[in-house]
PDB file of C-alpha atoms in Angstrom:
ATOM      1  CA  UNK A   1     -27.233 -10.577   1.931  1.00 47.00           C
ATOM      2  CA  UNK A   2     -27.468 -13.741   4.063  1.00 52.00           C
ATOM      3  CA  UNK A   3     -24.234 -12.809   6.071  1.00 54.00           C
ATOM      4  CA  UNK A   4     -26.774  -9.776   7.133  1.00 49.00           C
ATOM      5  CA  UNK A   5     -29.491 -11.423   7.699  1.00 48.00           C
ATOM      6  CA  UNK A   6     -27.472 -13.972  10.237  1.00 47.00           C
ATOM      7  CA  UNK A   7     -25.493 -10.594  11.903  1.00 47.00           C
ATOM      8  CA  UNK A   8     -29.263  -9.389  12.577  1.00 45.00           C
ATOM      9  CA  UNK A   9     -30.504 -12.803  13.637  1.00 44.00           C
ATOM     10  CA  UNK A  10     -26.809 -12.983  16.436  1.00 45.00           C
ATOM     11  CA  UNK A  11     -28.012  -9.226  17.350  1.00 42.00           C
ATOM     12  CA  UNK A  12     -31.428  -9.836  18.194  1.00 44.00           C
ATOM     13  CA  UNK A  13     -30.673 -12.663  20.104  1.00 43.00           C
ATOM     14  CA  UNK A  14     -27.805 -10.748  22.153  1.00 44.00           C
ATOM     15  CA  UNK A  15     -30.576  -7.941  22.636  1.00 41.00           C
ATOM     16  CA  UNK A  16     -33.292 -10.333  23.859  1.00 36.00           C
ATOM     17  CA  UNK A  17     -30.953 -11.963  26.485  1.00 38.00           C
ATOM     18  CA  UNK A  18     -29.928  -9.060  28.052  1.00 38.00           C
ATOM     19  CA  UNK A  19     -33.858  -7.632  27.923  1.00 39.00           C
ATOM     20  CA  UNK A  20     -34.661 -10.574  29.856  1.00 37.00           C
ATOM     21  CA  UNK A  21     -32.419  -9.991  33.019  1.00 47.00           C
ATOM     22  CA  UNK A  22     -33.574  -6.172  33.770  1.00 65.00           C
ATOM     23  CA  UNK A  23     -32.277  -6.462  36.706  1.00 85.00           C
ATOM     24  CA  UNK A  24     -29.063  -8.067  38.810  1.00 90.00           C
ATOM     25  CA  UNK A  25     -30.766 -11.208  41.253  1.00 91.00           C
ATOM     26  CA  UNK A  26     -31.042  -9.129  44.351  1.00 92.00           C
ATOM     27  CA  UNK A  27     -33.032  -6.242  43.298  1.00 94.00           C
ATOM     28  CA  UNK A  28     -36.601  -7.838  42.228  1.00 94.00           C
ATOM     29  CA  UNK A  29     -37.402  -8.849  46.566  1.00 94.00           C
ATOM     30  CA  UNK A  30     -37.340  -5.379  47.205  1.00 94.00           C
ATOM     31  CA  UNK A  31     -39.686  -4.244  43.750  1.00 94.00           C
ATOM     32  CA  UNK A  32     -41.716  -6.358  45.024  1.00 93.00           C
ATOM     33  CA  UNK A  33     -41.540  -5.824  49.257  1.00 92.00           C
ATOM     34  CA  UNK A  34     -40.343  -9.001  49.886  1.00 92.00           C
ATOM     35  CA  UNK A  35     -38.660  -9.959  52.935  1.00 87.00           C
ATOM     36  CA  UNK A  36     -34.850 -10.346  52.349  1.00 89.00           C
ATOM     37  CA  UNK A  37     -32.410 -12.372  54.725  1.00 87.00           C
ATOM     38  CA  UNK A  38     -29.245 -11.008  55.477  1.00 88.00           C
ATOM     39  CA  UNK A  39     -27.647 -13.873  54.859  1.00 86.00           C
ATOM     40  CA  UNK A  40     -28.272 -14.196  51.101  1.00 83.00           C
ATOM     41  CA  UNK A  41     -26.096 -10.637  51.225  1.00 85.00           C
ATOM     42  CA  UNK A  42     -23.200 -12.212  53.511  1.00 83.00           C
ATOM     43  CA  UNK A  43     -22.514 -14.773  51.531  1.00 85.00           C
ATOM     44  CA  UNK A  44     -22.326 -13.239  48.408  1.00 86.00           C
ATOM     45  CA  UNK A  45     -18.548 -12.504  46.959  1.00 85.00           C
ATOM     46  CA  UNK A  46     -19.785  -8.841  45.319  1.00 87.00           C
ATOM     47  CA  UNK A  47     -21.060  -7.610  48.359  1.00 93.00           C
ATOM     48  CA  UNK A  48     -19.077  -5.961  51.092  1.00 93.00           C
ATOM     49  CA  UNK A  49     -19.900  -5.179  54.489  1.00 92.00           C
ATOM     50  CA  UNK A  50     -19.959  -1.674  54.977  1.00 93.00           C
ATOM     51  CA  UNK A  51     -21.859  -1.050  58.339  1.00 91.00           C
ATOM     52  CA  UNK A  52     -21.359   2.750  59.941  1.00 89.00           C
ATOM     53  CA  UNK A  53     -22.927   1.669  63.369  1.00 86.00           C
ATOM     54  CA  UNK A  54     -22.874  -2.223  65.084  1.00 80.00           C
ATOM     55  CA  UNK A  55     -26.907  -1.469  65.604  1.00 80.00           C
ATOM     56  CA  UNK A  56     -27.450  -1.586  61.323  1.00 84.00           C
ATOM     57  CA  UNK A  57     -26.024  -4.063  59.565  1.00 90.00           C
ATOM     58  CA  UNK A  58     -25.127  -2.517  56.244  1.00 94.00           C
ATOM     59  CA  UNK A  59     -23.842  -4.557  52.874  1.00 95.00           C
ATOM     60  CA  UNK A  60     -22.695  -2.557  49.712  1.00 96.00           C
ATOM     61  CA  UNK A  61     -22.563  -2.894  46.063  1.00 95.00           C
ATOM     62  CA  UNK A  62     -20.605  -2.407  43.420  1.00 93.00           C
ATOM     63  CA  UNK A  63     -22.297  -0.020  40.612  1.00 95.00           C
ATOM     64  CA  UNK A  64     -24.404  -1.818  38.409  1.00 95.00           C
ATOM     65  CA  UNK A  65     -27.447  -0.283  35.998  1.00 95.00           C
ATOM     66  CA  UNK A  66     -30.597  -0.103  36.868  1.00 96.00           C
ATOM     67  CA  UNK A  67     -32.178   0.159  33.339  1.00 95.00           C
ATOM     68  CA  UNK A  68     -30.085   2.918  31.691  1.00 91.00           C
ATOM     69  CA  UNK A  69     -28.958   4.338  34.955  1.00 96.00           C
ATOM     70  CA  UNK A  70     -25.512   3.204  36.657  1.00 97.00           C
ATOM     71  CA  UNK A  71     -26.229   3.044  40.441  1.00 97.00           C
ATOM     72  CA  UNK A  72     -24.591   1.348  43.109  1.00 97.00           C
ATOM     73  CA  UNK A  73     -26.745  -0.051  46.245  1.00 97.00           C
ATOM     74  CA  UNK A  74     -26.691   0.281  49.801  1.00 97.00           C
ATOM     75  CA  UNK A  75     -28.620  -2.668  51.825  1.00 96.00           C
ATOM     76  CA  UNK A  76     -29.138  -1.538  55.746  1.00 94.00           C
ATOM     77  CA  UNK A  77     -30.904  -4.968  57.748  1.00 90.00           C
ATOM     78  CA  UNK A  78     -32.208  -3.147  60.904  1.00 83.00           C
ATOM     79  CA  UNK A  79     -32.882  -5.819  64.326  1.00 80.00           C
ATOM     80  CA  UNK A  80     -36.347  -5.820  63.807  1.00 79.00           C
ATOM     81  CA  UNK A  81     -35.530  -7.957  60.677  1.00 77.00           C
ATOM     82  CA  UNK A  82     -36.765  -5.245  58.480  1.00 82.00           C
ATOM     83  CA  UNK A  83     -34.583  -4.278  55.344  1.00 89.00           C
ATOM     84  CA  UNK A  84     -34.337  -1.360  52.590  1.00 94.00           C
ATOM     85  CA  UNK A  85     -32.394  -1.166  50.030  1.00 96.00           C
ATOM     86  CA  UNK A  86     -30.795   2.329  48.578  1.00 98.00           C
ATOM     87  CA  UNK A  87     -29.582   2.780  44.713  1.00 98.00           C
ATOM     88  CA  UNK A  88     -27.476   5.660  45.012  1.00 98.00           C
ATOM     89  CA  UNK A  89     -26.521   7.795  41.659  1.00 98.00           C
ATOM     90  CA  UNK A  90     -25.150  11.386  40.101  1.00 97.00           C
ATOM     91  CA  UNK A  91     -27.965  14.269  39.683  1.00 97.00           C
ATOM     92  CA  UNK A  92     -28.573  15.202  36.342  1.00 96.00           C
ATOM     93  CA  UNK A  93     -31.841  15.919  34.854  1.00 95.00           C
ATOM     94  CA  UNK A  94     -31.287  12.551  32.545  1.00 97.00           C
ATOM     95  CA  UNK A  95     -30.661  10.252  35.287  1.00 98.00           C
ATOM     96  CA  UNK A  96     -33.746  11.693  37.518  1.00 97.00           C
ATOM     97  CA  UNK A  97     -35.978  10.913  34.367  1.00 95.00           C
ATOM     98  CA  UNK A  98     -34.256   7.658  33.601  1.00 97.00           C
ATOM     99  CA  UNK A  99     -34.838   6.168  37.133  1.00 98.00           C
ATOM    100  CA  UNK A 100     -38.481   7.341  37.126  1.00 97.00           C
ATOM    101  CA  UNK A 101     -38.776   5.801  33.990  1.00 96.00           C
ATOM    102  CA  UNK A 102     -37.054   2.563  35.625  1.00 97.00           C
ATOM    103  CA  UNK A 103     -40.003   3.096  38.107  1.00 97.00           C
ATOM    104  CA  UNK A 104     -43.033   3.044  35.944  1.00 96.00           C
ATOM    105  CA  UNK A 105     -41.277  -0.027  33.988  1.00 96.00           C
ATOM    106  CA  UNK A 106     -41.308  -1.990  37.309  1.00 97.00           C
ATOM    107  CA  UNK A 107     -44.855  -1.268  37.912  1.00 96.00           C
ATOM    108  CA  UNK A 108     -44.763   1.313  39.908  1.00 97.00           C
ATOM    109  CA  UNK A 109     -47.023   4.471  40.411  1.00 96.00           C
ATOM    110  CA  UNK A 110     -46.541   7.738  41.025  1.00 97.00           C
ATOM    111  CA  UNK A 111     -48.170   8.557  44.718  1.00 97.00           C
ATOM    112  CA  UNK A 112     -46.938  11.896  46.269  1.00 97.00           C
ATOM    113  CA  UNK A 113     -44.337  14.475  44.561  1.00 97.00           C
ATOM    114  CA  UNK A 114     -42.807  17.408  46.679  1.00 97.00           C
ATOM    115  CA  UNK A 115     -40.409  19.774  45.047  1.00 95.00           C
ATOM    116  CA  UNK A 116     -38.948  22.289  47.500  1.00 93.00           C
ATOM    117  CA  UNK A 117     -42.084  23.330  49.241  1.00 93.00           C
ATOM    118  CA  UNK A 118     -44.544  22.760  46.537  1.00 95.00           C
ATOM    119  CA  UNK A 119     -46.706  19.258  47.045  1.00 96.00           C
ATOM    120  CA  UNK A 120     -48.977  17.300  44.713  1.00 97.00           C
ATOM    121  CA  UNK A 121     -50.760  14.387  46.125  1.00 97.00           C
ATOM    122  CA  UNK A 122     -52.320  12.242  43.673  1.00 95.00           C
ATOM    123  CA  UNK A 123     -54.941   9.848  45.967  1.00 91.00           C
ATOM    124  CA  UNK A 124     -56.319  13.663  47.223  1.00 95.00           C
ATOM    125  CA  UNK A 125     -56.552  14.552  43.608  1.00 95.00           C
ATOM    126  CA  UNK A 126     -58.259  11.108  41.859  1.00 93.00           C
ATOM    127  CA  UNK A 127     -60.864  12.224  44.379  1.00 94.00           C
ATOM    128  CA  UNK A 128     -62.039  15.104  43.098  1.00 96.00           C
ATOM    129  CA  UNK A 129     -61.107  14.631  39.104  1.00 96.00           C
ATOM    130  CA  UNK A 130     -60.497  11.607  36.938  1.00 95.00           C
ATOM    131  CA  UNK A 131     -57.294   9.937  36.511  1.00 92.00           C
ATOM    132  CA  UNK A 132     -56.630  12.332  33.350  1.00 95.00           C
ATOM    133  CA  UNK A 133     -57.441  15.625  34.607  1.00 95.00           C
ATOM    134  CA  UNK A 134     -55.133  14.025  37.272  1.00 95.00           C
ATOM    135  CA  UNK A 135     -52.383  12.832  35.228  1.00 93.00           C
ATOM    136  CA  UNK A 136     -52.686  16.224  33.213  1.00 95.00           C
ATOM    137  CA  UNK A 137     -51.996  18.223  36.448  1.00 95.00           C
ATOM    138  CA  UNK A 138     -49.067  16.081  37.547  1.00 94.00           C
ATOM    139  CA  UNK A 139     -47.467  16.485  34.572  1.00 94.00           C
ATOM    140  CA  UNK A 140     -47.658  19.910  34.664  1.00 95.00           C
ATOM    141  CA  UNK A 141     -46.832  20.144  38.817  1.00 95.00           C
ATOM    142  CA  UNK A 142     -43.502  18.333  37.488  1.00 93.00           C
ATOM    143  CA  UNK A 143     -42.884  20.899  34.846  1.00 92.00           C
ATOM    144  CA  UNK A 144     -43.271  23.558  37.063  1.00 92.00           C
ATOM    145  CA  UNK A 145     -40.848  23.044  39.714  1.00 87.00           C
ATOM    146  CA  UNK A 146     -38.054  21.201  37.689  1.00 88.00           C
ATOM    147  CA  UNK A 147     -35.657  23.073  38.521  1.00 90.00           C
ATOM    148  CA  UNK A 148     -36.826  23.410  42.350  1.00 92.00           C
ATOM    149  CA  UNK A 149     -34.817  21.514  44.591  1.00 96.00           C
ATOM    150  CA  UNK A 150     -34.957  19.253  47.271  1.00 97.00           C
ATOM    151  CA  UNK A 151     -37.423  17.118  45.544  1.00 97.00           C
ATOM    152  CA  UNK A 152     -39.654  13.420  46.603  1.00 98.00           C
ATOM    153  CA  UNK A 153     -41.287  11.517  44.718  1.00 98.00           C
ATOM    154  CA  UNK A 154     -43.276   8.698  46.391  1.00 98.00           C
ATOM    155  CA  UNK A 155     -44.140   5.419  44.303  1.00 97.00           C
ATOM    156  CA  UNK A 156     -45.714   2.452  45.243  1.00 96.00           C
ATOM    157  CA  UNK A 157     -46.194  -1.244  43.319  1.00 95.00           C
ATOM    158  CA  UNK A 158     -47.831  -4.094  45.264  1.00 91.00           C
ATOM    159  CA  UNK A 159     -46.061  -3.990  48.640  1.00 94.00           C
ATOM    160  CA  UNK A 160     -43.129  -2.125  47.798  1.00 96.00           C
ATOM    161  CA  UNK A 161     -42.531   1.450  48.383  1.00 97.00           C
ATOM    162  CA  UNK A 162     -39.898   3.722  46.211  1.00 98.00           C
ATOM    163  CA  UNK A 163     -38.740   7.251  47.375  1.00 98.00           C
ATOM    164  CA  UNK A 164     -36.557   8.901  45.075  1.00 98.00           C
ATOM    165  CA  UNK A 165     -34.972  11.824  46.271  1.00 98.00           C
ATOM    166  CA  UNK A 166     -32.673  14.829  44.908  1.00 98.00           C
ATOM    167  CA  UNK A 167     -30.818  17.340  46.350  1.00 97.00           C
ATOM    168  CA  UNK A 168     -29.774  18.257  43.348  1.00 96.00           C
ATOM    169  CA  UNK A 169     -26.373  16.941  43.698  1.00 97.00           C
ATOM    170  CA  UNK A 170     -26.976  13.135  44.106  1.00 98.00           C
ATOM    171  CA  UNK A 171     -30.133  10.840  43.890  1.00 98.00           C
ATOM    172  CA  UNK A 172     -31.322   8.109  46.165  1.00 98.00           C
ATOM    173  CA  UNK A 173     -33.972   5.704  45.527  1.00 98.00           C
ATOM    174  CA  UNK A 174     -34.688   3.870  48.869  1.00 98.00           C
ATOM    175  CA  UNK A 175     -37.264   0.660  48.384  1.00 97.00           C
ATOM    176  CA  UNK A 176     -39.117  -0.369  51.834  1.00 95.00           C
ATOM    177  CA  UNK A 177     -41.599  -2.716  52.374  1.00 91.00           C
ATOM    178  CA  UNK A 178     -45.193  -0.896  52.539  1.00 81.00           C
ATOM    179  CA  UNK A 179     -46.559  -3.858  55.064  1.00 67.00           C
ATOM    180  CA  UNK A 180     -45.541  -5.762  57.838  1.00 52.00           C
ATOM    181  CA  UNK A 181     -43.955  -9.330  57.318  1.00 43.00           C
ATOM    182  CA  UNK A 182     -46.335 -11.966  58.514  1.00 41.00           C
TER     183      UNK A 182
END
């Protein structure tokens, strides 16, 4: 019995270490819209350059999770020192939920979903119901057009923006700064 009890003692230690670091160092700036230098990607040894055009400096990742999600990230600094960040992943209807799960986790909230030509717009909607007539609806716009395709769905959390996006064959979820840097 007390070889058990010190197996579940090493296992929920284990398990509250790695709960602690969500996420790999780079990621929380852009959860957050901070600005991010360049130069904390260039001089990283997991990072390569992977630029398309001289005009956007690009920097890639290698795949990593994002909660239970493996995604790899795309970082594209543009000359007016502005910066997103794309997680790229495989569609399937388990890692759509999983990264909007990943989403709500972070803080984020749900602001604007379009599936194929079908739009819901929550702000437009808290203004003529409450938040759980709203939420109700939502839910159910989601249900409706799961299987409807290209989809967006727009969250914000504090100055950070999130657009996931599906085609239905791959998923990107770009994070942008919602203001500008002072």
């Amino acid at each position: 019995m007390n070889k058990w009890r010190w197996m579940s003692v090493a296992v929920m230690a284990c398990w509250s270490l790695t709960s602690t670091a969500a996420h790999p160092d780079f990621l929380p700036p852009y959860l957050l819209g901070q600005n991010v230098d360049e130069a904390a990607f260039a001089e990283r040894s997991d990072w390569i350059e992977c630029s398309e055009m001289p005009s956007v400096k690009k920097w890639c990742s290698e795949p990593f999770a994002y909660y239970a999600t493996t995604v790899w990230a795309q970082v594209a600094f543009h000359h007016d020192r502005s910066s997103e960040m794309v997680l790229h992943a495989d569609y399937s209807m388990h890692n759509w939920s999983q990264l909007q799960l990943g989403l709500r986790k972070d803080g984020f909230q749900l602001q604007h979903a379009q599936q194929d030509q079908a739009t819901f717009d929550v702000a437009q909607q808290m203004q003529i119901q409450s938040w759980q007539a709203t939420d109700k609806a939502l839910v159910v716009f989601l249900n409706q057009h799961a299987r409807a395709f290209p989809k967006t769905l727009i969250w914000r959390h504090q100055d950070a923006q999130a657009k996931l996006f599906t085609d239905g064959s791959d998923i990107t979820l770009t994070f942008t700064r919602t203001v500008s840097a002072p």
